[in-house]
GROMACS .gro file of C-alpha atoms in nm:
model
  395
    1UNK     CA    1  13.543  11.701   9.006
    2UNK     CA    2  13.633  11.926   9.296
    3UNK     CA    3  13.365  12.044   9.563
    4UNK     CA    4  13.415  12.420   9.439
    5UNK     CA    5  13.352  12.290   9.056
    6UNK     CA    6  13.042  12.193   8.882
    7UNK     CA    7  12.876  12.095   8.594
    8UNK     CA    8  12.508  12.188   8.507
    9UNK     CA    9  12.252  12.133   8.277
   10UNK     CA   10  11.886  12.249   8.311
   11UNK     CA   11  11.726  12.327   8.060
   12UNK     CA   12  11.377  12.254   8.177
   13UNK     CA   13  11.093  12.553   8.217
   14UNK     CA   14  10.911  12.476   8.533
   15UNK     CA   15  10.605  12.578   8.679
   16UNK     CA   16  10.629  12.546   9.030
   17UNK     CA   17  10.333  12.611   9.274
   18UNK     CA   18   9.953  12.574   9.419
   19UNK     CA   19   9.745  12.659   9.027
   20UNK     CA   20  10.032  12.629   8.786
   21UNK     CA   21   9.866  12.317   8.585
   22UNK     CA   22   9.591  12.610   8.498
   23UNK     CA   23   9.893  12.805   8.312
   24UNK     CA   24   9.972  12.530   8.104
   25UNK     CA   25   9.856  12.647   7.826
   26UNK     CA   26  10.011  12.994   7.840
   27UNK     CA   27  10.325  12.820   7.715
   28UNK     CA   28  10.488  12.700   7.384
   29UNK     CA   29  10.439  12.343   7.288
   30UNK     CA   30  10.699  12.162   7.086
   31UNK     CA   31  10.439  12.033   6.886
   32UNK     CA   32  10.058  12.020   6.771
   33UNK     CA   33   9.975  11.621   6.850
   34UNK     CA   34  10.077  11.481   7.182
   35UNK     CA   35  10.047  11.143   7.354
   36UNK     CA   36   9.912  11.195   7.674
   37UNK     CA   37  10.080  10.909   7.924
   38UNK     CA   38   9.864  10.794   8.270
   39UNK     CA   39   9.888  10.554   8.483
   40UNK     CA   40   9.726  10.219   8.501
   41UNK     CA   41   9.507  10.307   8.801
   42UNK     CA   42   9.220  10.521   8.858
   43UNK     CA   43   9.358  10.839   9.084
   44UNK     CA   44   9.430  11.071   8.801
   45UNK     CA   45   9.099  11.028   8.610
   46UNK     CA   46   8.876  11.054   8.932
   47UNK     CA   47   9.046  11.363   9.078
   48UNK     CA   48   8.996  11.559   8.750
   49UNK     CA   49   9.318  11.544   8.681
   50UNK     CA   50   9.338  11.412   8.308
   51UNK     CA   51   9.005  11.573   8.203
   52UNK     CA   52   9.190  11.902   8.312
   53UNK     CA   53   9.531  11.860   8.202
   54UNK     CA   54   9.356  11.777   7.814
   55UNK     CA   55   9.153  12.102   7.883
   56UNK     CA   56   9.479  12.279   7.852
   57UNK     CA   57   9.654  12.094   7.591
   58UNK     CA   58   9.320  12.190   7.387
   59UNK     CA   59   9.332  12.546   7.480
   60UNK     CA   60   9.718  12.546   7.381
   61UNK     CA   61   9.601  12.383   7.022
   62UNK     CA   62   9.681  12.032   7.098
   63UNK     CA   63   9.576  11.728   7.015
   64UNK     CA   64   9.612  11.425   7.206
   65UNK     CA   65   9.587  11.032   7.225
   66UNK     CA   66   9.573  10.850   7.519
   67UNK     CA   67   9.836  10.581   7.682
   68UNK     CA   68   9.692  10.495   8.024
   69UNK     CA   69   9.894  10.167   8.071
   70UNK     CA   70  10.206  10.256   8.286
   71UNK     CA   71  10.230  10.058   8.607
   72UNK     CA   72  10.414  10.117   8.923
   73UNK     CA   73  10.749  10.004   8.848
   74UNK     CA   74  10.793  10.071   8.463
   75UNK     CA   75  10.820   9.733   8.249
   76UNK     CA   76  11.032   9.763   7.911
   77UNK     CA   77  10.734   9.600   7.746
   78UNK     CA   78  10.529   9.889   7.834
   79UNK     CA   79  10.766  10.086   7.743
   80UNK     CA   80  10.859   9.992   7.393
   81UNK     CA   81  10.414   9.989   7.400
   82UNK     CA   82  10.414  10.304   7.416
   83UNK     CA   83  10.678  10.383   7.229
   84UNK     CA   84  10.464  10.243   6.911
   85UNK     CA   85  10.125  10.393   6.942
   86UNK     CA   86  10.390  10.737   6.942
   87UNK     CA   87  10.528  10.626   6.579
   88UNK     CA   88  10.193  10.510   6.458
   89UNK     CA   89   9.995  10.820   6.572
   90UNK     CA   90  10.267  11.016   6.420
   91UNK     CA   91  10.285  11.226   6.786
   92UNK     CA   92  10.486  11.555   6.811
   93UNK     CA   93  10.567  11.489   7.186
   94UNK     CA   94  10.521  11.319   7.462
   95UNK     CA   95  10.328  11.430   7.798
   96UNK     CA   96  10.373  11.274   8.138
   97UNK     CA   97  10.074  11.297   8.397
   98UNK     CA   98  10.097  11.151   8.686
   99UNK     CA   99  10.390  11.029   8.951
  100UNK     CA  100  10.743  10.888   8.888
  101UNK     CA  101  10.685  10.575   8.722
  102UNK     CA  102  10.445  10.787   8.458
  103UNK     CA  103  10.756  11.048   8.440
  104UNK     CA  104  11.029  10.753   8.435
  105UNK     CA  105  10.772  10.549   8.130
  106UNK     CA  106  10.668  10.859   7.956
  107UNK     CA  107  11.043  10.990   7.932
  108UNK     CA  108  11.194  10.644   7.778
  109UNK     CA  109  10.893  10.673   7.553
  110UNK     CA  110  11.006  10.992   7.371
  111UNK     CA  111  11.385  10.874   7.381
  112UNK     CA  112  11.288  10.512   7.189
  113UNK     CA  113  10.999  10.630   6.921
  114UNK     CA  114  11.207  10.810   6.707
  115UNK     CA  115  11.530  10.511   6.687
  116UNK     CA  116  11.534  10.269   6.410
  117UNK     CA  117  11.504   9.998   6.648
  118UNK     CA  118  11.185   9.925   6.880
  119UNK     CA  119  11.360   9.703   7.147
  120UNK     CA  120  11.484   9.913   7.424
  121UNK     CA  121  11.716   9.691   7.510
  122UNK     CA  122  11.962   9.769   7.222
  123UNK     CA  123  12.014  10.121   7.417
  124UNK     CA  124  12.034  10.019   7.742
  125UNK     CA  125  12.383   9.954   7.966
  126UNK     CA  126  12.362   9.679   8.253
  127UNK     CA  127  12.466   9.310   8.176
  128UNK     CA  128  12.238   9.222   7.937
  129UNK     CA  129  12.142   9.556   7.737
  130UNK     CA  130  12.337   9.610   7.389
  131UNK     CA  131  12.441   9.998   7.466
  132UNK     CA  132  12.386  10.081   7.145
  133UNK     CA  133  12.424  10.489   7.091
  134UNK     CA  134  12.114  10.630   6.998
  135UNK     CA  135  12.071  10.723   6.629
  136UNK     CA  136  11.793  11.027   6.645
  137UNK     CA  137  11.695  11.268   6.908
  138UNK     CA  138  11.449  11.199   7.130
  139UNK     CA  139  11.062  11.348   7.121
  140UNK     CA  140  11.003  11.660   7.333
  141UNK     CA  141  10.819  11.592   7.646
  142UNK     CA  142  10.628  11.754   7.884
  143UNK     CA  143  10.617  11.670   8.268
  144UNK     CA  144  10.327  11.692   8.515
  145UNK     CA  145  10.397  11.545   8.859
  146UNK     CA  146  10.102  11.428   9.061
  147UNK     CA  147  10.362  11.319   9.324
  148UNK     CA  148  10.644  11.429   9.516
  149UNK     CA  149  10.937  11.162   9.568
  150UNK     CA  150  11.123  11.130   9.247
  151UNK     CA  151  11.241  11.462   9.081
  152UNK     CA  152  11.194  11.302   8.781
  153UNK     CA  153  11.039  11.589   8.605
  154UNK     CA  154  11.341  11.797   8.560
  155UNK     CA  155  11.656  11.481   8.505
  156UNK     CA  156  11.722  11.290   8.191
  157UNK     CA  157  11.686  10.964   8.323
  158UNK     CA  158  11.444  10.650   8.338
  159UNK     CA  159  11.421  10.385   8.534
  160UNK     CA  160  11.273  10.122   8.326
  161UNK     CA  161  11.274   9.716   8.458
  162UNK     CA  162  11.312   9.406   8.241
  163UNK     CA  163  11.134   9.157   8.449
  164UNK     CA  164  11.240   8.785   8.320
  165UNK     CA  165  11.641   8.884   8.390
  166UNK     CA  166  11.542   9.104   8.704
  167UNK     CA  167  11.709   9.392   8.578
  168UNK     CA  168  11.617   9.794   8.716
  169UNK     CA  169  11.809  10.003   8.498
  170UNK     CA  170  11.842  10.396   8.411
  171UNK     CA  171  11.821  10.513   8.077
  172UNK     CA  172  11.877  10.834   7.943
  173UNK     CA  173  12.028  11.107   7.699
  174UNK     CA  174  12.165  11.413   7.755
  175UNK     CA  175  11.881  11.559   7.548
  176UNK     CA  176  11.615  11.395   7.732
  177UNK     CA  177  11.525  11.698   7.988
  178UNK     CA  178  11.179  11.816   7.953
  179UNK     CA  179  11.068  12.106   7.785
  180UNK     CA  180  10.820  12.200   8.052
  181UNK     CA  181  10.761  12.082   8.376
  182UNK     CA  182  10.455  12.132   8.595
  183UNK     CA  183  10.473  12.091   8.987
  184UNK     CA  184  10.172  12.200   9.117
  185UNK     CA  185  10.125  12.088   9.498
  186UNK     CA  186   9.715  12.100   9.442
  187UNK     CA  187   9.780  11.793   9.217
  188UNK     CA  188   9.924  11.590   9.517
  189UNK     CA  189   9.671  11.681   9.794
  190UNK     CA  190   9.484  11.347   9.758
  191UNK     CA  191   9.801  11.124   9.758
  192UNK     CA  192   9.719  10.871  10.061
  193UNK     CA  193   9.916  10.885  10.356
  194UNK     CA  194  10.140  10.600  10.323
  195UNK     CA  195  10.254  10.720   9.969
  196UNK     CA  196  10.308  11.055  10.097
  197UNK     CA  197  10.572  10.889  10.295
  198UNK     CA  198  10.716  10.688  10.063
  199UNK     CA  199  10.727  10.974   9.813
  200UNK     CA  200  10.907  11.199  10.083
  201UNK     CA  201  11.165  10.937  10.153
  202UNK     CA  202  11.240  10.893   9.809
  203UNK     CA  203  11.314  11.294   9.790
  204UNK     CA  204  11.483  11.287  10.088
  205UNK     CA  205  11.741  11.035   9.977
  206UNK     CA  206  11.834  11.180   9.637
  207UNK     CA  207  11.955  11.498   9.805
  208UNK     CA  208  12.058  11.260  10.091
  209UNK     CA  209  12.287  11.036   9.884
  210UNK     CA  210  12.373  11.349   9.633
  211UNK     CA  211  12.519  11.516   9.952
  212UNK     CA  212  12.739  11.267  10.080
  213UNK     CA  213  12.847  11.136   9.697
  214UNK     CA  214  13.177  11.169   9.546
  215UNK     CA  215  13.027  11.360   9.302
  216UNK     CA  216  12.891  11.678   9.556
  217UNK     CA  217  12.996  12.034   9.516
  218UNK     CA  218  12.887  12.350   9.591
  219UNK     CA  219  12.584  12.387   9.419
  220UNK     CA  220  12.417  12.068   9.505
  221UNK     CA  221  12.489  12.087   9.866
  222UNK     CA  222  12.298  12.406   9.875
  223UNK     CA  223  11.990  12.239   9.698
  224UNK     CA  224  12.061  11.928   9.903
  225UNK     CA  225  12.121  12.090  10.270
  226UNK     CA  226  11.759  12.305  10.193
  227UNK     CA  227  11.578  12.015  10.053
  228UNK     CA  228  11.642  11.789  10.370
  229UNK     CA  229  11.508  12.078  10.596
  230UNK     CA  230  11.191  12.131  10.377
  231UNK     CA  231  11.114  11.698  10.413
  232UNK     CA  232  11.226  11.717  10.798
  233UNK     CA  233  10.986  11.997  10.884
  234UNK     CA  234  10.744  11.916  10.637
  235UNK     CA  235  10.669  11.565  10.583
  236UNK     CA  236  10.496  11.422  10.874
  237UNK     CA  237  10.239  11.708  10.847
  238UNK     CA  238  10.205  11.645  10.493
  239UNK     CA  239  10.124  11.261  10.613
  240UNK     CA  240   9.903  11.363  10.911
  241UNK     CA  241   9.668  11.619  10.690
  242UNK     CA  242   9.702  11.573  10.299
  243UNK     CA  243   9.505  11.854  10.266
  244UNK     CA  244   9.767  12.109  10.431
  245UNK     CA  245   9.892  12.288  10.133
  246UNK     CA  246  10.164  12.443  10.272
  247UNK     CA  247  10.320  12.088  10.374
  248UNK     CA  248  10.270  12.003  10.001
  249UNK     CA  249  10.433  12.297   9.863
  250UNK     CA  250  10.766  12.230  10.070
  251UNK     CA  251  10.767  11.864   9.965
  252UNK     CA  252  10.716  11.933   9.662
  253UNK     CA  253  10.981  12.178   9.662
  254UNK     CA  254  11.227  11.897   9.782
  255UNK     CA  255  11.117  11.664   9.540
  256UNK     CA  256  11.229  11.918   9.237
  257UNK     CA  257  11.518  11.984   9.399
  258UNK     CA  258  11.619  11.667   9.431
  259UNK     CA  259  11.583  11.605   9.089
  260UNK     CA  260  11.797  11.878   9.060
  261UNK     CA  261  12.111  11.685   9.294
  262UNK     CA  262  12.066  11.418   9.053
  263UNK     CA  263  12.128  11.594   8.759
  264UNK     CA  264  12.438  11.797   8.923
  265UNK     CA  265  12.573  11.543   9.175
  266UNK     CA  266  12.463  11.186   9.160
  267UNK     CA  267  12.304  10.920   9.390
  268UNK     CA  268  12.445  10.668   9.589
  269UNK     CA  269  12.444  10.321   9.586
  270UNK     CA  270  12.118  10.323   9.853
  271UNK     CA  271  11.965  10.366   9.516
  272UNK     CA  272  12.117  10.064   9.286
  273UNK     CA  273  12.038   9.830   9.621
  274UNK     CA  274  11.660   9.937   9.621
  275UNK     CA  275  11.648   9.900   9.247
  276UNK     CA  276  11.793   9.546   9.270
  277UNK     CA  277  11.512   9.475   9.567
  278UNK     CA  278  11.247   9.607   9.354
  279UNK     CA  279  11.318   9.440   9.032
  280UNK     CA  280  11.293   9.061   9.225
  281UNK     CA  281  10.960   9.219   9.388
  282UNK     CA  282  10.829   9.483   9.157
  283UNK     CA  283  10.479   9.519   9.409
  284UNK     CA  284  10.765   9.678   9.628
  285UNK     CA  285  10.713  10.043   9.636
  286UNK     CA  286  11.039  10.230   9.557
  287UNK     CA  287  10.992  10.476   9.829
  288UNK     CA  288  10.960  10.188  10.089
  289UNK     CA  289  11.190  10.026  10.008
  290UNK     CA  290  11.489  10.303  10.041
  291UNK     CA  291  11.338  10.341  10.390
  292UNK     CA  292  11.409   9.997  10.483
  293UNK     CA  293  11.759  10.044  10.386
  294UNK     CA  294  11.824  10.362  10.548
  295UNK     CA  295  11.909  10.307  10.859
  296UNK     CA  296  12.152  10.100  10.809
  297UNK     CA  297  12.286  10.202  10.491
  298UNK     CA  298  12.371  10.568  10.663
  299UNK     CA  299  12.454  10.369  10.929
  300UNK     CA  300  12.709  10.161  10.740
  301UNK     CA  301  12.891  10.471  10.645
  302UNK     CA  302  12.846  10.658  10.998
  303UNK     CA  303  13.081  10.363  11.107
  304UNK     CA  304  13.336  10.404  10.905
  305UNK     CA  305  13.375  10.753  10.958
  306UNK     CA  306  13.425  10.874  10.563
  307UNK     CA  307  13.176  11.157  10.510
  308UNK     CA  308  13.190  11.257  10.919
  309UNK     CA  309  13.101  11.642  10.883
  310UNK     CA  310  12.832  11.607  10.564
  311UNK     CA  311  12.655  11.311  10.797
  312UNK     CA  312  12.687  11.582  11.109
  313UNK     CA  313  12.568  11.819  10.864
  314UNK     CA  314  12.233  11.617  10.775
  315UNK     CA  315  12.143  11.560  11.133
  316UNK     CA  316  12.115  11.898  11.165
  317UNK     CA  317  11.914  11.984  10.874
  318UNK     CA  318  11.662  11.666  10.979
  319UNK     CA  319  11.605  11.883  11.304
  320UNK     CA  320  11.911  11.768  11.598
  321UNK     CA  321  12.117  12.162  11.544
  322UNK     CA  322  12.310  12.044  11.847
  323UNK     CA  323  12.445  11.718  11.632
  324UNK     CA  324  12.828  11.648  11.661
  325UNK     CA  325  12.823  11.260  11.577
  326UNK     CA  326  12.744  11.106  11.237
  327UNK     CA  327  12.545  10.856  11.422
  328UNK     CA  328  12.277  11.096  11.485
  329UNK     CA  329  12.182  11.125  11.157
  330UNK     CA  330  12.081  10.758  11.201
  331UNK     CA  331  11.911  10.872  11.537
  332UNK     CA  332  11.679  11.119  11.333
  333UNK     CA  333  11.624  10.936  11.031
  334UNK     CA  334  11.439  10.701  11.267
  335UNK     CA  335  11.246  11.011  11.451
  336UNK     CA  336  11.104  11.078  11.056
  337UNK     CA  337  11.049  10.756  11.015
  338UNK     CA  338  10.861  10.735  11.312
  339UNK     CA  339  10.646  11.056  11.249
  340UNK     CA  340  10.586  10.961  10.925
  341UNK     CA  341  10.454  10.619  11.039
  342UNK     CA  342  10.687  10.384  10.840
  343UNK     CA  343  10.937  10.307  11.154
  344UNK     CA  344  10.734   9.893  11.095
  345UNK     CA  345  10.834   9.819  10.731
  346UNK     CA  346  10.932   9.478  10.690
  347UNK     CA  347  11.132   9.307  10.399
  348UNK     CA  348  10.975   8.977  10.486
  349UNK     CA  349  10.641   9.117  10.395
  350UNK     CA  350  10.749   9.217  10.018
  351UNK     CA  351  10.848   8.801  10.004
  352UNK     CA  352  11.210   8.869  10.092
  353UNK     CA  353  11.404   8.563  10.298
  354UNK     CA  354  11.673   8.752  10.518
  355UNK     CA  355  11.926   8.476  10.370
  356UNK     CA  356  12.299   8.576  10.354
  357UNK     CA  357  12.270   8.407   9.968
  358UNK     CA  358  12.006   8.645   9.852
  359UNK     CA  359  12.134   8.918  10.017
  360UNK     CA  360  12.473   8.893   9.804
  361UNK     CA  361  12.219   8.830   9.516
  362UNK     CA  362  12.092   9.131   9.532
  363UNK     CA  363  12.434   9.321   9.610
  364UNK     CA  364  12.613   9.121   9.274
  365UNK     CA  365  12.250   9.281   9.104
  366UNK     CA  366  12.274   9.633   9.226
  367UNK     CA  367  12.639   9.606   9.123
  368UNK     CA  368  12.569   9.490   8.821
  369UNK     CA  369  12.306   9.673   8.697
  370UNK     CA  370  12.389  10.026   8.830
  371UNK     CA  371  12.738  10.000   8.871
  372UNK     CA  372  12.757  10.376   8.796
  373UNK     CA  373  12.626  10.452   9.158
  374UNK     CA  374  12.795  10.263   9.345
  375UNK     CA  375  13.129  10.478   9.196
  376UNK     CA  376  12.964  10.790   9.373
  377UNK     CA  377  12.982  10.587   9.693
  378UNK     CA  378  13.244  10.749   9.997
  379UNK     CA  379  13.437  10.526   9.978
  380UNK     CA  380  13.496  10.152   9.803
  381UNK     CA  381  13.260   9.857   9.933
  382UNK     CA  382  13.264   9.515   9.853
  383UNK     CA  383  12.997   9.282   9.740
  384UNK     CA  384  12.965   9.130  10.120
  385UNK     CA  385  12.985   9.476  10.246
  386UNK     CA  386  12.644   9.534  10.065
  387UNK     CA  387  12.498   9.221  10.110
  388UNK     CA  388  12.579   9.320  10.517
  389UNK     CA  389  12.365   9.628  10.476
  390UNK     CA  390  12.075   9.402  10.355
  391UNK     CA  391  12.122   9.201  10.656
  392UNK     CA  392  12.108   9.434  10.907
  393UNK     CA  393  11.756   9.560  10.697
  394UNK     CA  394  11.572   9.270  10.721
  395UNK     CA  395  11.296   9.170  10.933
   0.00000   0.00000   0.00000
């Protein structure tokens, strides 16, 4: 598609800002029982969170049951878990509380309770899924972030891993938006530090990769361009003081949008690599690992000299207006890191090896699993070209 064409699909209600999780229940629910999906961990029932999230689905006429198993990376045995308790409690919809793996779990959820078959797998793409079409519509669901990193609360797709074959793969339907979609910044403020910088790296690089993709165009570099500015001025306060509100808004604000360059433009194949990393080491946070990529994965292309102005372009928005060489774009990405304190990640401490044989592992993995990415790349690579970039990451 040509940069002056586009294609998109929203359909999403969102309630962006500090105190819209308290207008909840203000709006029309696609339903009168819910399941109401958390996280594994403590955060969200500590910081009030689910108690008042509940208050609201009450107030709105709502019933609810409770799925609090989702972990960090998304298994498909949770999954297809909490796909069941929906048939069995007979659930109108689906609501997501909490950060991008709830989102990503929750999401899949609604898509797989209403098919005829419970194994995931039968509607999923990559080497070993059966890409079956899907034979019902999915559940309605509802979306409140507790993060800011994945935009997941306004695409169609989730990123669900099947641990014994090591596969991270997307999975989606074009009617899999949600109906409402709550990003309240107050909901964030007690995200630690070194999440808050994972998170923001994650944002960063959808509109990142969106903007130098195949697939960009008008509209998405204008969310893009503004969404890099907002994480560039932004994030390392957010880091500093979790508390500043302002710095939370304008994450936040990049996080949404770039779930917005996902669903207009596409990502890269930064992505599909990170995927492939995190699906051999699932303790590996998403966010941190993109960040050990970056460098030289922007790098990689600021040599080759494909996407020249857009990398120019980026520098400028990260805070360098005086930029003329792709390679400052690598030059600030480091500054960020560096304010943000995650400048010292190290593969070797997620249980990586630095070997040139798991490197093209990984590469024939990301290839393999998210091919569809890597076609929204600047230009061709091959399967050494990637396992370079994975080289040049590692310490």
């Amino acid at each position: 598609m040509p940069l002056d064409s586009f294609s998109l699909y929203a359909p999403t209600r969102v309630l962006f800002g500090p105190g819209q999780l308290a207008h909840l229940h203000e709006q029309t629910m696609p339903g009168k029982t819910a399941m109401l999906v958390i996280s594994n961990g403590r955060s969200t029932r500590a910081n009030g969170y689910l108690d008042r999230t509940a208050h609201e689905l009450t107030q709105a006429g709502v019933k609810t049951v409770l799925f609090d198993r989702v972990g960090a990376n998304p298994t498909k045995q949770i999954v297809e878990e909490g796909a069941e308790l929906a048939r069995k409690c007979q659930v109108d919809f689906v609501v997501a509380l909490g950060g991008g793996s709830v989102m990503d779990a929750a999401k899949v959820m609604a898509l797989l309770a209403p098919q005829p078959s419970s194994d995931l797998w039968d509607y999923a793409t990559g080497s070993t899924g059966r890409h079956l079409p899907l034979k019902r519509p999915c559940l309605p669901w509802v979306a409140i972030t507790t993060t800011a990193g994945t935009g997941s609360e306004v695409d169609a797709i989730g990123v669900v891993s099947k641990l014994d074959t090591h596969e991270k793969i997307g999975i989606g339907s074009p009617d899999n938006f949600a109906r409402i979609a709550v990003v309240d910044p107050e909901l964030m403020l007690s995200v630690p530090p070194k999440f808050t910088a994972y998170q923001g790296f994650d944002a960063l690089f959808h509109n990142m990769e969106g903007y130098i993709s195949t697939k960009t165009n008008l509209f998405g570099q204008m969310v893009q361009l503004e969404a890099i500015k907002s994480i560039g001025a932004w994030l390392p306060a957010a880091v500093r003081d979790g508390a500043n509100l302002e710095a939370r808004t304008h994450v936040a604000y990049a996080n949404t949008m770039g779930g917005y360059s996902m669903v207009v433009s596409s990502n890269c194949s930064q992505h599909s690599m990170e995927h492939a990393m995190s699906a051999y080491h699932p303790e590996l946070p998403h966010g941190a690992g993109l960040t050990m990529l970056s460098l030289a994965y922007f790098g990689y292309w600021a040599e080759r000299h494909v996407c020249d102005e857009r990398m120019v372009a980026m520098a400028r928005a990260l805070g360098r207006p005086d930029a003329t060489r792709p390679e400052e774009l690598v030059d600030a990405l480091h500054d960020l890191q560096v304010a943000c304190g995650v400048d010292g990640l190290r593969m070797s401490d997620y249980g990586f090896a630095g070997t040139h044989e798991e490197a093209l592992l990984l590469a024939r993995t990301a290839r393999e699993t998210m091919a569809r990415l890597f076609m929204a790349d600047p230009a061709p690579t091959t399967d050494e070209d990637i396992a370079s970039i994975y080289m040049k990451s590692f310490r």
